[in-house]
Short mmCIF file of C-alpha atoms in Angstrom, two decimals:
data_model
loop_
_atom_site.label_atom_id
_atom_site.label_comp_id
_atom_site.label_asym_id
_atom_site.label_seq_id
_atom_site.Cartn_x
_atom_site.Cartn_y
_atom_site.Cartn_z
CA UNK A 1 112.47 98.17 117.62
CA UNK A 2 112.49 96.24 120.77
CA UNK A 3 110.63 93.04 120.84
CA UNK A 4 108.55 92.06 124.13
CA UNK A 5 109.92 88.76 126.17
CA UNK A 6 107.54 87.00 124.59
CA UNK A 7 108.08 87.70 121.25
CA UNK A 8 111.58 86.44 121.70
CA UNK A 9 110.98 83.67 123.66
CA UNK A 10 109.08 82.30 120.90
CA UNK A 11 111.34 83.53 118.66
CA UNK A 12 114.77 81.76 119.77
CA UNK A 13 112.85 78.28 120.64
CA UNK A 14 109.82 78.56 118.39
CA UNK A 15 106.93 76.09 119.36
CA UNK A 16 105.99 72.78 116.65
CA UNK A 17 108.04 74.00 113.54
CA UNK A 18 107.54 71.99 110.55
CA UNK A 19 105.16 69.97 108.50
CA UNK A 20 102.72 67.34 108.92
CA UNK A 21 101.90 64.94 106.12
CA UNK A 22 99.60 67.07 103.73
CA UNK A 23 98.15 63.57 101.93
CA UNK A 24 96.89 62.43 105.35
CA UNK A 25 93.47 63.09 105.08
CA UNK A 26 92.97 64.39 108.60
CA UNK A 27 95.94 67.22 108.27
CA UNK A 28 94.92 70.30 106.97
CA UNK A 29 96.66 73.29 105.72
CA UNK A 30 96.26 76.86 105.57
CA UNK A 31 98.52 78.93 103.97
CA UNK A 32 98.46 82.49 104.04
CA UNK A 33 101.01 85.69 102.93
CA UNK A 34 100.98 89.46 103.59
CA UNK A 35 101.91 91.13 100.23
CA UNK A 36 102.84 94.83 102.41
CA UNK A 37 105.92 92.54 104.27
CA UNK A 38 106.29 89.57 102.49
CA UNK A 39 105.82 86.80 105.24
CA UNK A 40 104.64 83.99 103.99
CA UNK A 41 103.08 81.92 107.22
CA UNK A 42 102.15 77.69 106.44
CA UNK A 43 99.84 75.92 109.43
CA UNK A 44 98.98 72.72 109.40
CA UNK A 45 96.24 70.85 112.08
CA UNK A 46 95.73 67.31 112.30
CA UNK A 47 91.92 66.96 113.18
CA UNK A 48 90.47 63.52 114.67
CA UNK A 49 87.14 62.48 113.64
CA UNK A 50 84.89 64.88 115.91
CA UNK A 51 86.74 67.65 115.20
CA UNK A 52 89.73 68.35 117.89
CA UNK A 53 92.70 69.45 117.22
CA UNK A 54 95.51 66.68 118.06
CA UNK A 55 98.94 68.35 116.68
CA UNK A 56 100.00 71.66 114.89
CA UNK A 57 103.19 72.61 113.22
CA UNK A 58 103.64 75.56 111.41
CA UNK A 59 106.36 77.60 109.05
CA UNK A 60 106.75 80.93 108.62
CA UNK A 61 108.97 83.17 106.71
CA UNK A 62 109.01 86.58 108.29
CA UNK A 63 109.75 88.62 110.69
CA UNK A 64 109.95 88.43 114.67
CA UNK A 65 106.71 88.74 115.67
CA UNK A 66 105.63 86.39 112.29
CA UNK A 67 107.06 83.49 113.60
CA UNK A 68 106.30 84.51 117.37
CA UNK A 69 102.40 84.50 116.62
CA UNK A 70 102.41 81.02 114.91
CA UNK A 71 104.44 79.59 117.27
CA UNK A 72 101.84 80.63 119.69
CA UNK A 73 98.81 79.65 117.94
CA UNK A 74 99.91 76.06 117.23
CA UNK A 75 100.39 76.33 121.64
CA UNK A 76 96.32 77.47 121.85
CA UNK A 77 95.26 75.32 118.95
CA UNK A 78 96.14 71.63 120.52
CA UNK A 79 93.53 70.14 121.99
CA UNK A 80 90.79 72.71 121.17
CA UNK A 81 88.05 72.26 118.79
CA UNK A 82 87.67 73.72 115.48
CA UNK A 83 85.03 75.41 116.49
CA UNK A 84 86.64 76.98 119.52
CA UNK A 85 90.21 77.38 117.29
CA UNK A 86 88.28 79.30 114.85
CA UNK A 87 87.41 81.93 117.50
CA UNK A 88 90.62 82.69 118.39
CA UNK A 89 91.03 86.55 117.54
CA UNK A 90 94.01 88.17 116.54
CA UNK A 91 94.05 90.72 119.85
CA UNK A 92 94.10 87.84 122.11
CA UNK A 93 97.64 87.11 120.15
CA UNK A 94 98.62 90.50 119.89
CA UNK A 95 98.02 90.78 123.76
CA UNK A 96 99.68 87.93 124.72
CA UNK A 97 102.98 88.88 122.75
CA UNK A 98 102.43 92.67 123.36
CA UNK A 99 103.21 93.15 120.13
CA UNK A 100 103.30 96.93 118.96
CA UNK A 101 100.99 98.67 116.39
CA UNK A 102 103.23 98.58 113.67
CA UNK A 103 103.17 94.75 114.19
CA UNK A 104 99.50 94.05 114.51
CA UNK A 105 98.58 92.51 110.86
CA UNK A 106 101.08 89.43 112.13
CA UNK A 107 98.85 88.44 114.66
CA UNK A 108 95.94 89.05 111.72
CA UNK A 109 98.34 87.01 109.70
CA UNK A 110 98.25 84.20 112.11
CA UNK A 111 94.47 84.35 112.64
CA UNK A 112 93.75 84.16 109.40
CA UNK A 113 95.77 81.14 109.00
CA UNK A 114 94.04 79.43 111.25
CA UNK A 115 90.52 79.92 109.54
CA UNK A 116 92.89 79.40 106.45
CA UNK A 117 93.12 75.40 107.74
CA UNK A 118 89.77 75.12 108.88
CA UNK A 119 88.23 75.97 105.60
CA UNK A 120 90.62 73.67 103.79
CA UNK A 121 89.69 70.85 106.51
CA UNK A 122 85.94 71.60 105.95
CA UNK A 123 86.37 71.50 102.23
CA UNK A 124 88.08 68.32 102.65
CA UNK A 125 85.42 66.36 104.79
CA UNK A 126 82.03 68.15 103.31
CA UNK A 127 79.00 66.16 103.93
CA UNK B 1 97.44 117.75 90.42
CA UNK B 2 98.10 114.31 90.09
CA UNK B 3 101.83 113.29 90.10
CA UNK B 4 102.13 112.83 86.34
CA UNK B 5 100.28 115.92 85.56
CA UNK B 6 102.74 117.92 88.14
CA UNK B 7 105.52 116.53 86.11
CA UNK B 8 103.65 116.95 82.51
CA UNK B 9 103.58 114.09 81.57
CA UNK B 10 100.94 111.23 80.25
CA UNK B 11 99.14 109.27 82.73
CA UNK B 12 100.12 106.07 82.24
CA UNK B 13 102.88 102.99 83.29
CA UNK B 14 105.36 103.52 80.83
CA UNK B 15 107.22 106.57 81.36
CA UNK B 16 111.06 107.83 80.95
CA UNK B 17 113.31 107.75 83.54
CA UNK B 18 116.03 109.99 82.68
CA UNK B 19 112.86 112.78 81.47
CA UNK B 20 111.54 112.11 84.74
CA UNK B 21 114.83 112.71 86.28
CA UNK B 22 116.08 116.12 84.34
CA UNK B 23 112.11 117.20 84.87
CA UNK B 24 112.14 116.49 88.63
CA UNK B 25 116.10 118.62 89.25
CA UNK B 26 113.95 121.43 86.59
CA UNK B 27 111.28 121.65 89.16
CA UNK B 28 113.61 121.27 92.57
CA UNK B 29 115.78 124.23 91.45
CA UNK B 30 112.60 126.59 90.78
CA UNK B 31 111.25 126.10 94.45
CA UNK B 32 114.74 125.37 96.34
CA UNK B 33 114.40 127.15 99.49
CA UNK B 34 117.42 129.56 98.96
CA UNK B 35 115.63 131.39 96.25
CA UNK B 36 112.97 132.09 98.84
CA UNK B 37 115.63 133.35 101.68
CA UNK B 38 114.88 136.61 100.90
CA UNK B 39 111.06 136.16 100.35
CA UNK B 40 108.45 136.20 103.28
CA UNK B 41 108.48 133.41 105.77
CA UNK B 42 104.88 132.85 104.20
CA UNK B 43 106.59 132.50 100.85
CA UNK B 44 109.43 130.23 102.18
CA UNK B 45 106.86 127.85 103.66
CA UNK B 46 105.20 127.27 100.55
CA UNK B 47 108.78 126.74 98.98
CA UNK B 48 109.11 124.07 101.41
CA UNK B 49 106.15 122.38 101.06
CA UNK B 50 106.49 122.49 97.19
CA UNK B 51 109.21 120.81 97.20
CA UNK B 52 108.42 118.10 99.50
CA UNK B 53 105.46 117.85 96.99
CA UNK B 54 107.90 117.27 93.94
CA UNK B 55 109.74 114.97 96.25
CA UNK B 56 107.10 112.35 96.88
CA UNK B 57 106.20 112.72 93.20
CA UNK B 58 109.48 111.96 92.29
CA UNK B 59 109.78 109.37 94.53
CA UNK B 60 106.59 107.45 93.63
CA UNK B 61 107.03 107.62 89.96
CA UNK B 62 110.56 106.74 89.79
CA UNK B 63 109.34 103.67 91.19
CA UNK B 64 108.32 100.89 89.37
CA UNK B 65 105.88 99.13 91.79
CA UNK B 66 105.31 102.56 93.69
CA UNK B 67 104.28 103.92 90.70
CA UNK B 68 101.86 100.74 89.45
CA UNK B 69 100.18 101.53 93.08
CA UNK B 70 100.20 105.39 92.46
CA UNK B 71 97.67 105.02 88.89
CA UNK B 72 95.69 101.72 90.23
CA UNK B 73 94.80 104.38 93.17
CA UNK B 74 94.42 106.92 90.33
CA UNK B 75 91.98 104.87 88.35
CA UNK B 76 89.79 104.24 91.56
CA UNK B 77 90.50 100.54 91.38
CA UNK B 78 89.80 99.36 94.74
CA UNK B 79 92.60 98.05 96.65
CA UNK B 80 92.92 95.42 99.30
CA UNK B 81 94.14 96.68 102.79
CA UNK B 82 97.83 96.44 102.35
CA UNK B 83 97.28 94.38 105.74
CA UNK B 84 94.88 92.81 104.35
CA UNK B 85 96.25 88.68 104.01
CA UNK B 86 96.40 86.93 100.71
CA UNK B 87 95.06 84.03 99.80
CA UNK B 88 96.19 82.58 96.59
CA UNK B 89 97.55 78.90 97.82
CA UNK B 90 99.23 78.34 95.01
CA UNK B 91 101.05 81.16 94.81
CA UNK B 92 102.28 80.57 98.45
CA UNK B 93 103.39 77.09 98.36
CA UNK B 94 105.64 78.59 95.65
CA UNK B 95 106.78 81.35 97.64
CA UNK B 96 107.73 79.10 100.49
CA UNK B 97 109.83 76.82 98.10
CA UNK B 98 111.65 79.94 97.23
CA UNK B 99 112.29 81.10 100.48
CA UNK B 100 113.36 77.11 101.08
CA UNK B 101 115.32 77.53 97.84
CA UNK B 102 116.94 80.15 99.17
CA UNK B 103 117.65 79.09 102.73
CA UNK B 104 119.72 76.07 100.56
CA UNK B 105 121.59 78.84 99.52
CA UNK B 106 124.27 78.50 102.27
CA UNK B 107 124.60 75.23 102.23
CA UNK B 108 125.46 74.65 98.65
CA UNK B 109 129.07 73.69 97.85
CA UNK B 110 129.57 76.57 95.59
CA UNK B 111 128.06 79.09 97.28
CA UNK B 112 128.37 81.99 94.58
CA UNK B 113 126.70 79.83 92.06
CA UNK B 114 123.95 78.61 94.14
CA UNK B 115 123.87 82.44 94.84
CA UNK B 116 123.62 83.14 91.24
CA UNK B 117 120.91 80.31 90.39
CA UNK B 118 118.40 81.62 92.72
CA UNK B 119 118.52 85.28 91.93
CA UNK B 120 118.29 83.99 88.20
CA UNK B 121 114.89 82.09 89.39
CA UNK B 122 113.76 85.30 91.27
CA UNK B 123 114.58 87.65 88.06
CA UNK B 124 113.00 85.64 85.45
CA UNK B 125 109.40 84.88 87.31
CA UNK B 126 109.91 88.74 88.62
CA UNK B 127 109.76 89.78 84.86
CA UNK B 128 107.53 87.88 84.06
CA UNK B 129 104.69 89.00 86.31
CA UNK B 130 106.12 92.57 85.78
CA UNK B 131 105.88 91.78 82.24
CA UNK B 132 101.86 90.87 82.50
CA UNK B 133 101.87 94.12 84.82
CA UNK B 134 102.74 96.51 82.42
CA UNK B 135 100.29 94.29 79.72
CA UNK B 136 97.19 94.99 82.32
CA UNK B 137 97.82 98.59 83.37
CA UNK B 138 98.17 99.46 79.38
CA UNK B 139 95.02 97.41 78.53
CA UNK B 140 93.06 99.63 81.73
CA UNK B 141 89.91 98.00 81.44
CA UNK B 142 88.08 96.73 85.04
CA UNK B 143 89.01 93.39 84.68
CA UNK B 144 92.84 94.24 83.70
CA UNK B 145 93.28 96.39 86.85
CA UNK B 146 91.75 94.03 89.09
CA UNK B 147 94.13 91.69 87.37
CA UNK B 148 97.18 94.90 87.65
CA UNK B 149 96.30 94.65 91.33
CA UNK B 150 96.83 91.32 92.15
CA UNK B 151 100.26 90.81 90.38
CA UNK B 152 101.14 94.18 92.00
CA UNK B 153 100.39 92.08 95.10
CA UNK B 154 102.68 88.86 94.29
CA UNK B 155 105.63 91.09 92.59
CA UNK B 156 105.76 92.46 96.49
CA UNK B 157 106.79 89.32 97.31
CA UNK B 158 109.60 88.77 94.72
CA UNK B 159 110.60 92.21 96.21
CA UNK B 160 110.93 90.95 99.65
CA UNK B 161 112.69 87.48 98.68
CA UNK B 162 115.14 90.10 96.64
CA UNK B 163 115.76 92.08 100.12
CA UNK B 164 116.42 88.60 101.71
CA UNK B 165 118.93 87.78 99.26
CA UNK B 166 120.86 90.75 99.51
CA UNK B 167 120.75 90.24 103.07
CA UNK B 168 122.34 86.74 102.33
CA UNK B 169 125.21 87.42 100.38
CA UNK B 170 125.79 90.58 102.90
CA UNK B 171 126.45 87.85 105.08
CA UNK B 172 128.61 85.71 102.95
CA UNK B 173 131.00 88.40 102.45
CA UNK B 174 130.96 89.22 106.12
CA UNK B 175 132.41 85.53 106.58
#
């Protein structure tokens, strides 16, 4: 199957691999999988105190379009809000990468690991 | 007709493989489409499409984690999307070690042992959820298929991280 420019782009020099420290209080982590493929996809945010997004790195094992659609998140992520990063839909990432059908639940796979973070941010800083 | 009744046997997990197998030629040879090449093209139609039945049968029961699927969807336990992401944290942060684990893989000084060491680690947690599989779809209560389901869901991954080493020492041999 033939993967857009995009796709590849981000594939070949893939945007804030790697890890931020998990102990540090404002990084959070969400960590999702999708059992029909087997990607496994790790994002991490490092939030400041009123809730913007200063740095994202991510890992993925997976295919193409896996790692395409975290690289690009952890792009529309910096500098946003939670609340505005938690609105980010997977068909605005599918769109951007043109990704085809068949490769649709990555971009659901990246969306989901954003709200993934958030929730373990918010569960890390209730009240 | 479910798949085990077209094949006569018991619905459940456990079944034999080589019956399965001599049952499954049994049934090809009575619908093969020569014996219909005579017959009316209505008749050689439904040939065909028996046979692609018997196929997908076959296929789905000779299967382990196919056929785990097959009787969870039998039993009207109610699946997750197969797009559907998974959660389990846990579980993940293991899987990525593995796939770390295995990315070592090349690096190692003796290759074909580090090769062997990690497809040890994959068997041995492999069988073991399979193990608990077999244990839940056997007990077939609601909790021990909702249970069935989501080790069906984690053995997928052991199945990919078993493609991905195959892929890897494809690749070893290539150099």
């Amino acid at each position: 199957m033939a993967y857009s420019e995009k796709v590849i782009d981000h594939y070949e020099n893939p945007r804030n691999v790697g890890s931020l420290d998990k102990n540090d209080p404002q990084v959070a982590t969400g960590m999702v999988g999708a059992p029909a493929c087997g990607d496994v996809m790790k994002l991490q945010l490092k939030i400041s105190a009123d809730g913007i997004i200063e740095d994202a790195k991510f890992k993925t094992y997976g295919c193409g379009s896996a790692i395409a659609s975290s690289s690009l998140v952890t792009e529309w992520v910096k500098g946003k809000s939670i609340d505005e990063a938690g609105k980010i839909k997977n068909t605005a990432i599918a769109e951007e990468l043109a990704l085809p059908p068949v490769k649709i639940h990555c971009s659901i796979l990246a969306e989901d690991a954003i709200k993934a973070a958030i929730e373990d941010y918010r569960s890390k800083h209730k009240g | 007709m479910n798949y085990f009744q077209l094949f006569g046997l018991d619905i459940q997990f456990n079944i034999d493989l080589a019956k399965l197998s001599t049952l499954y030629q049994t049934l090809q040879k009575k619908v093969h489409p020569d014996r219909f090449a005579h017959g009316s093209s209505q008749e050689q139609m439904l040939a065909v499409k028996k046979s692609t039945l018997i196929n997908d049968a076959y296929q789905t029961l000779k299967t382990p984690l196919k056929r785990a699927q097959y009787l969870l969807e039998l039993r009207g336990v109610n699946m997750p999307n197969e797009q559907t992401s998974f959660g389990d944290v846990g579980f993940l942060m293991h899987q990525m070690e593995l796939r770390e684990m295995l990315d070592e893989v090349k690096h190692a000084d003796n290759v074909d042992a580090a090769v062997f060491d990690v497809s040890q680690v994959f068997e041995t947690e492999f069988q073991q959820l399979f193990n608990q599989l077999q244990t839940q779809l056997a007990d077939n209560t609601a909790e021990s298929n909702s249970l069935a389901c989501d080790n069906l869901r984690k053995l997928k991954f052991y199945q990919k991280l078993h493609v991905e080493l195959d892929k890897l020492e494809e690749l070893l041999l290539d150099d």
